Short mmCIF file of C-alpha atoms and ligand atoms in Angstrom, two decimals:
data_model
loop_
_atom_site.label_atom_id
_atom_site.label_comp_id
_atom_site.label_asym_id
_atom_site.label_seq_id
_atom_site.Cartn_x
_atom_site.Cartn_y
_atom_site.Cartn_z
CA MET A 207 141.63 58.08 103.77
CA LYS A 208 138.92 58.20 101.12
CA LEU A 209 139.30 60.65 98.21
CA LEU A 210 136.29 62.81 99.16
CA GLU A 211 136.07 62.22 102.91
CA GLY A 212 133.64 64.73 104.43
CA LYS A 213 133.16 66.75 101.21
CA ILE A 214 129.72 67.98 100.15
CA ALA A 215 128.62 67.27 96.56
CA ILE A 216 125.47 68.41 94.75
CA ILE A 217 124.43 66.40 91.69
CA THR A 218 121.47 67.42 89.51
CA GLY A 219 119.10 64.89 87.94
CA ALA A 220 120.52 61.96 89.88
CA ALA A 221 117.53 59.67 90.38
CA ARG A 222 118.77 57.38 87.61
CA GLY A 223 121.43 56.83 84.95
CA ILE A 224 124.76 58.65 85.00
CA GLY A 225 123.71 60.97 87.85
CA GLU A 226 122.85 58.03 90.09
CA ALA A 227 126.14 56.28 89.27
CA ILE A 228 128.06 59.46 90.11
CA ALA A 229 126.21 59.85 93.41
CA LEU A 230 127.06 56.28 94.41
CA LYS A 231 130.70 56.61 93.30
CA LEU A 232 131.32 59.87 95.17
CA ALA A 233 129.57 58.50 98.25
CA SER A 234 131.74 55.38 98.15
CA GLN A 235 134.71 57.75 98.51
CA GLY A 236 133.26 59.50 101.56
CA ALA A 237 131.34 62.44 100.03
CA ASN A 238 128.05 63.55 101.56
CA ILE A 239 125.53 63.78 98.75
CA ALA A 240 122.72 66.22 97.98
CA PHE A 241 121.00 65.38 94.73
CA SER A 242 118.10 66.82 92.78
CA PHE A 243 115.40 65.01 90.88
CA LEU A 244 112.53 66.22 88.75
CA SER A 245 109.62 63.88 89.40
CA SER A 246 110.61 60.35 90.42
CA ASP A 247 110.06 60.54 94.20
CA GLU A 248 110.22 56.80 94.66
CA LYS A 249 113.53 56.38 92.83
CA ALA A 250 114.91 59.32 94.81
CA ARG A 251 113.95 57.71 98.14
CA ILE A 252 115.55 54.42 97.07
CA LEU A 253 118.75 56.25 96.10
CA GLU A 254 118.79 58.09 99.43
CA GLN A 255 118.71 54.69 101.16
CA LYS A 256 121.45 53.22 98.97
CA LEU A 257 123.64 56.25 99.65
CA ALA A 258 122.99 56.27 103.38
CA ALA A 259 123.98 52.58 103.48
CA LEU A 260 127.45 53.73 102.42
CA GLY A 261 127.73 55.61 105.72
CA ILE A 262 127.42 59.16 104.43
CA LYS A 263 124.74 61.85 104.70
CA ALA A 264 122.39 61.82 101.71
CA LYS A 265 119.31 63.78 100.74
CA GLY A 266 117.27 64.10 97.55
CA TYR A 267 115.58 67.41 96.68
CA LYS A 268 112.75 67.78 94.18
CA SER A 269 114.03 70.67 92.06
CA ASN A 270 113.82 71.69 88.42
CA ALA A 271 117.32 72.45 87.17
CA ALA A 272 115.82 74.55 84.36
CA SER A 273 114.47 77.07 86.88
CA PHE A 274 116.87 79.71 88.20
CA GLU A 275 114.68 80.26 91.28
CA GLU A 276 114.42 76.56 92.12
CA CYS A 277 118.20 76.14 91.80
CA GLY A 278 118.65 79.03 94.23
CA GLU A 279 116.25 77.40 96.68
CA LEU A 280 118.05 74.06 96.26
CA VAL A 281 121.48 75.53 97.01
CA ASN A 282 120.13 77.46 100.00
CA ALA A 283 118.51 74.30 101.37
CA VAL A 284 121.76 72.36 100.91
CA LEU A 285 123.77 75.11 102.63
CA LYS A 286 121.34 75.02 105.54
CA GLU A 287 121.57 71.24 105.84
CA TYR A 288 125.24 70.64 104.97
CA GLY A 289 126.98 74.00 105.60
CA THR A 290 128.86 74.31 102.30
CA VAL A 291 129.23 72.93 98.76
CA ASP A 292 132.60 71.54 97.63
CA VAL A 293 131.56 69.87 94.38
CA CYS A 294 128.72 70.61 91.94
CA ILE A 295 127.92 68.19 89.16
CA ASN A 296 125.58 69.59 86.53
CA ASN A 297 124.24 66.36 85.13
CA ALA A 298 120.51 66.93 84.43
CA GLY A 299 119.75 66.77 80.74
CA ILE A 300 117.27 65.77 78.06
CA SER A 301 117.33 65.10 74.33
CA LYS A 302 114.50 65.86 71.90
CA ASP A 303 115.91 64.40 68.73
CA SER A 304 114.43 65.79 65.54
CA LEU A 305 115.75 66.79 62.14
CA LEU A 306 116.07 70.57 61.78
CA LEU A 307 113.19 70.69 59.28
CA ARG A 308 110.83 69.30 61.92
CA LEU A 309 112.37 70.85 65.04
CA THR A 310 110.01 73.37 66.65
CA PRO A 311 111.04 76.54 68.52
CA GLU A 312 109.38 75.07 71.63
CA GLN A 313 111.51 71.89 71.43
CA TRP A 314 114.63 74.01 70.89
CA ASP A 315 113.85 76.16 73.96
CA GLU A 316 113.10 73.15 76.14
CA VAL A 317 116.44 71.51 75.34
CA MET A 318 118.43 74.73 75.74
CA THR A 319 116.75 75.60 79.03
CA THR A 320 117.09 72.14 80.54
CA ASN A 321 120.60 71.36 79.32
CA LEU A 322 122.39 74.71 79.11
CA LYS A 323 120.57 77.26 81.24
CA SER A 324 120.47 74.70 84.08
CA VAL A 325 124.28 74.75 84.16
CA PHE A 326 124.27 78.54 84.45
CA ASN A 327 121.50 78.37 87.09
CA MET A 328 123.39 76.00 89.37
CA THR A 329 126.84 77.50 88.81
CA LYS A 330 125.61 81.02 89.67
CA HIS A 331 124.35 79.75 93.01
CA VAL A 332 127.13 77.34 94.01
CA VAL A 333 129.98 79.77 93.39
CA ARG A 334 128.89 81.81 96.43
CA PRO A 335 129.85 79.16 99.01
CA MET A 336 132.84 78.10 96.88
CA LEU A 337 134.21 81.68 96.83
CA LYS A 338 133.78 81.81 100.59
CA ALA A 339 135.58 78.48 101.02
CA LYS A 340 138.27 79.50 98.48
CA LYS A 341 137.89 76.16 96.72
CA GLY A 342 135.49 74.14 94.63
CA SER A 343 135.09 71.80 91.70
CA ILE A 344 132.30 72.22 89.13
CA ILE A 345 131.75 69.42 86.64
CA ASN A 346 129.43 69.89 83.68
CA MET A 347 127.99 67.03 81.66
CA SER A 348 128.52 67.84 77.99
CA SER A 349 128.51 65.20 75.24
CA ILE A 350 130.58 63.99 72.34
CA ILE A 351 127.63 65.25 70.26
CA GLY A 352 128.45 68.78 71.46
CA ILE A 353 131.90 68.38 69.88
CA ARG A 354 131.12 66.61 66.60
CA GLY A 355 127.40 67.29 66.06
CA ASN A 356 124.93 64.69 64.82
CA ALA A 357 122.03 64.61 62.35
CA GLY A 358 118.77 64.94 64.24
CA GLN A 359 120.43 66.40 67.32
CA SER A 360 121.05 70.07 66.48
CA SER A 361 119.41 71.40 69.64
CA TYR A 362 121.10 68.83 71.87
CA ALA A 363 124.47 69.42 70.17
CA ALA A 364 124.12 73.21 70.52
CA SER A 365 123.25 72.92 74.21
CA LYS A 366 126.18 70.59 74.89
CA ALA A 367 128.61 72.76 72.87
CA GLY A 368 127.35 75.76 74.85
CA ILE A 369 128.26 73.94 78.05
CA ILE A 370 131.86 73.65 76.82
CA GLY A 371 132.16 77.39 76.15
CA PHE A 372 130.59 78.14 79.53
CA THR A 373 132.92 75.70 81.30
CA LYS A 374 136.06 77.24 79.80
CA SER A 375 134.90 80.80 80.58
CA VAL A 376 134.13 79.93 84.21
CA ALA A 377 137.54 78.25 84.47
CA HIS A 378 139.16 81.51 83.27
CA GLU A 379 137.09 83.63 85.67
CA LEU A 380 137.40 81.56 88.82
CA GLY A 381 140.77 79.79 88.53
CA SER A 382 142.45 82.49 90.63
CA ARG A 383 139.92 81.70 93.39
CA ASN A 384 140.87 78.01 93.35
CA ILE A 385 137.53 77.03 91.81
CA ARG A 386 137.97 74.52 88.99
CA CYS A 387 135.43 73.94 86.24
CA ASN A 388 135.63 71.03 83.81
CA ALA A 389 133.34 69.20 81.42
CA ILE A 390 132.87 65.52 80.65
CA ALA A 391 131.88 64.55 77.12
CA PRO A 392 130.43 61.03 77.20
CA GLY A 393 129.93 59.01 74.03
CA PHE A 394 127.21 56.35 73.93
CA ILE A 395 126.50 55.30 77.49
CA GLU A 396 123.90 52.64 78.27
CA THR A 397 121.13 54.49 80.14
CA ASP A 398 117.45 55.28 79.64
CA MET A 399 118.45 58.24 77.47
CA THR A 400 120.11 56.02 74.86
CA HIS A 401 117.79 53.07 75.26
CA TYR A 402 116.17 53.71 71.89
CA LEU A 403 119.57 53.57 70.17
CA GLN A 404 120.29 50.11 71.42
CA ASP A 405 118.13 48.09 69.06
CA GLU A 406 120.16 45.64 67.03
CA GLU A 407 120.46 47.65 63.79
CA SER A 408 121.34 51.05 65.30
CA ALA A 409 123.62 49.35 67.80
CA LYS A 410 125.60 47.68 65.01
CA SER A 411 126.10 50.93 63.10
CA PHE A 412 127.20 52.84 66.22
CA LEU A 413 129.47 50.08 67.46
CA ALA A 414 131.28 50.01 64.13
CA LYS A 415 132.50 53.56 64.84
CA ILE A 416 133.70 52.88 68.38
CA PRO A 417 137.31 51.56 68.55
CA LEU A 418 136.67 49.86 71.91
CA GLY A 419 133.74 48.08 70.25
CA ARG A 420 131.14 48.55 72.97
CA PHE A 421 128.92 51.15 74.63
CA GLY A 422 130.09 52.72 77.86
CA SER A 423 128.62 52.28 81.32
CA ALA A 424 127.40 54.96 83.71
CA GLU A 425 130.08 53.81 86.16
CA GLU A 426 132.80 54.65 83.64
CA ILE A 427 131.54 58.24 83.59
CA ALA A 428 131.32 58.24 87.38
CA ASN A 429 135.00 57.24 87.65
CA THR A 430 136.04 60.40 85.79
CA ALA A 431 133.59 62.53 87.78
CA LEU A 432 135.26 61.22 90.95
CA PHE A 433 138.70 62.12 89.57
CA LEU A 434 137.57 65.65 88.64
CA ALA A 435 135.80 66.14 91.98
CA SER A 436 138.86 65.12 93.99
CA ASP A 437 142.26 66.69 94.57
CA MET A 438 143.67 64.05 92.20
CA SER A 439 142.82 66.60 89.48
CA SER A 440 143.95 69.70 91.39
CA TYR A 441 145.83 71.17 88.39
CA ILE A 442 143.09 70.50 85.85
CA THR A 443 140.58 73.20 84.90
CA GLY A 444 138.76 74.31 81.75
CA GLN A 445 139.15 70.88 80.18
CA VAL A 446 136.74 68.63 78.34
CA ILE A 447 137.37 64.94 78.96
CA SER A 448 135.86 62.66 76.33
CA ILE A 449 134.77 59.24 77.57
CA CYS A 450 133.63 57.60 74.40
CA GLY A 451 135.62 54.44 73.68
CA GLY A 452 137.61 56.35 71.05
CA LEU A 453 134.55 57.47 69.04
CA ASN A 454 136.21 60.87 68.61
CA ILE A 455 139.48 59.74 67.01
P1 LIG B 1681 118.81 59.90 81.85
O1 LIG B 1681 117.69 60.37 81.00
O2 LIG B 1681 118.83 58.51 82.33
O3 LIG B 1681 118.95 60.85 83.15
C1 LIG B 1681 118.80 62.24 83.08
C2 LIG B 1681 118.27 62.68 84.42
O4 LIG B 1681 118.09 64.10 84.39
C3 LIG B 1681 116.90 62.06 84.74
O5 LIG B 1681 116.91 61.57 86.05
C4 LIG B 1681 115.94 63.23 84.59
O6 LIG B 1681 114.81 63.18 85.41
C5 LIG B 1681 116.85 64.38 85.00
N1 LIG B 1681 116.34 65.66 84.53
C6 LIG B 1681 115.89 65.98 83.29
N2 LIG B 1681 115.47 67.24 83.27
C7 LIG B 1681 115.63 67.73 84.53
C8 LIG B 1681 115.37 68.98 85.14
N3 LIG B 1681 114.84 69.99 84.45
N4 LIG B 1681 115.66 69.14 86.45
C9 LIG B 1681 116.19 68.12 87.17
N5 LIG B 1681 116.46 66.92 86.65
C10 LIG B 1681 116.18 66.73 85.35
O7 LIG B 1681 120.12 60.26 81.05
P2 LIG B 1681 121.66 59.94 81.33
O8 LIG B 1681 122.11 59.13 80.20
O9 LIG B 1681 121.87 59.48 82.70
O10 LIG B 1681 122.26 61.41 81.12
C11 LIG B 1681 122.85 62.18 82.15
C12 LIG B 1681 123.59 63.34 81.49
O11 LIG B 1681 124.61 62.82 80.64
C13 LIG B 1681 122.69 64.21 80.58
O12 LIG B 1681 123.09 65.56 80.71
C14 LIG B 1681 123.01 63.69 79.21
O13 LIG B 1681 122.78 64.67 78.21
C15 LIG B 1681 124.48 63.37 79.35
N6 LIG B 1681 124.96 62.43 78.34
C16 LIG B 1681 124.47 61.15 78.26
C17 LIG B 1681 124.93 60.29 77.29
C18 LIG B 1681 124.45 58.89 77.16
O14 LIG B 1681 124.89 58.22 76.20
N7 LIG B 1681 123.61 58.37 78.00
C19 LIG B 1681 125.94 60.73 76.31
C20 LIG B 1681 126.39 62.07 76.49
C21 LIG B 1681 125.90 62.88 77.48
#
């Protein structure tokens, strides 16, 4: 029996990177996947095909995680198509790195709305079916930067730290209803988001701080997402799991 046989998972921003890896990992363990994407229709169609090839039901929805209304429409569409939601992975995120002196209010708002409000938007809508089903697992993508901060990333760090406070509060509120809510705090993971950090000089200085001596892969994040989505983690809620090669020690 696969870990997520027949379960329904929604993943936001899954057309590439960590979201895509999570979609593939959960599908490989039997989950039916609904994922959202912002603009990359072609990548979304390709992912739908890759997922369907794993023998599960898969559908991509064009939906802006930063919009409360669009998240409501997404969850309603998924409920219509799949009947319920067992797992919600709030993965969509952006970074607009800039030193505080140059950071504009518009950049701040964009990062907070996309990274933090999106988590509220989706959680508000998915708890309805989860309350009805008396179970659910919500997984929010934070960051090691939300724990330790970083020069040039104040807006990103604030949004990711906000996710941690939100995650713990939801865990307090909904634990008695058997709805778990946890956060993952990745370190440096090789995706498009961190591509610019991987030039030789920056790479060397980052690697020197990572005890495991390498960047992480999207699949390594997906492995933990699978654990948190499944009953393997049935007594875990309100936690932040760092996956960072020891960068935080
Ligand atoms: P990525 O840039 O490759 O993927 C992010 C995805 O989110 C993209 O597909 C993008 O289109 C989507 N997205 C952005 N805004 C959206 C919106 N408003 N609505 C719907 N989708 C939207 O980045 P990556 O690395 O895969 O990141 C995934 C998550 O992991 C993000 O929340 C990121 O902050 C977090 N993270 C990544 C780390 C890394 O080292 N790559 C480290 C720590 C956290």
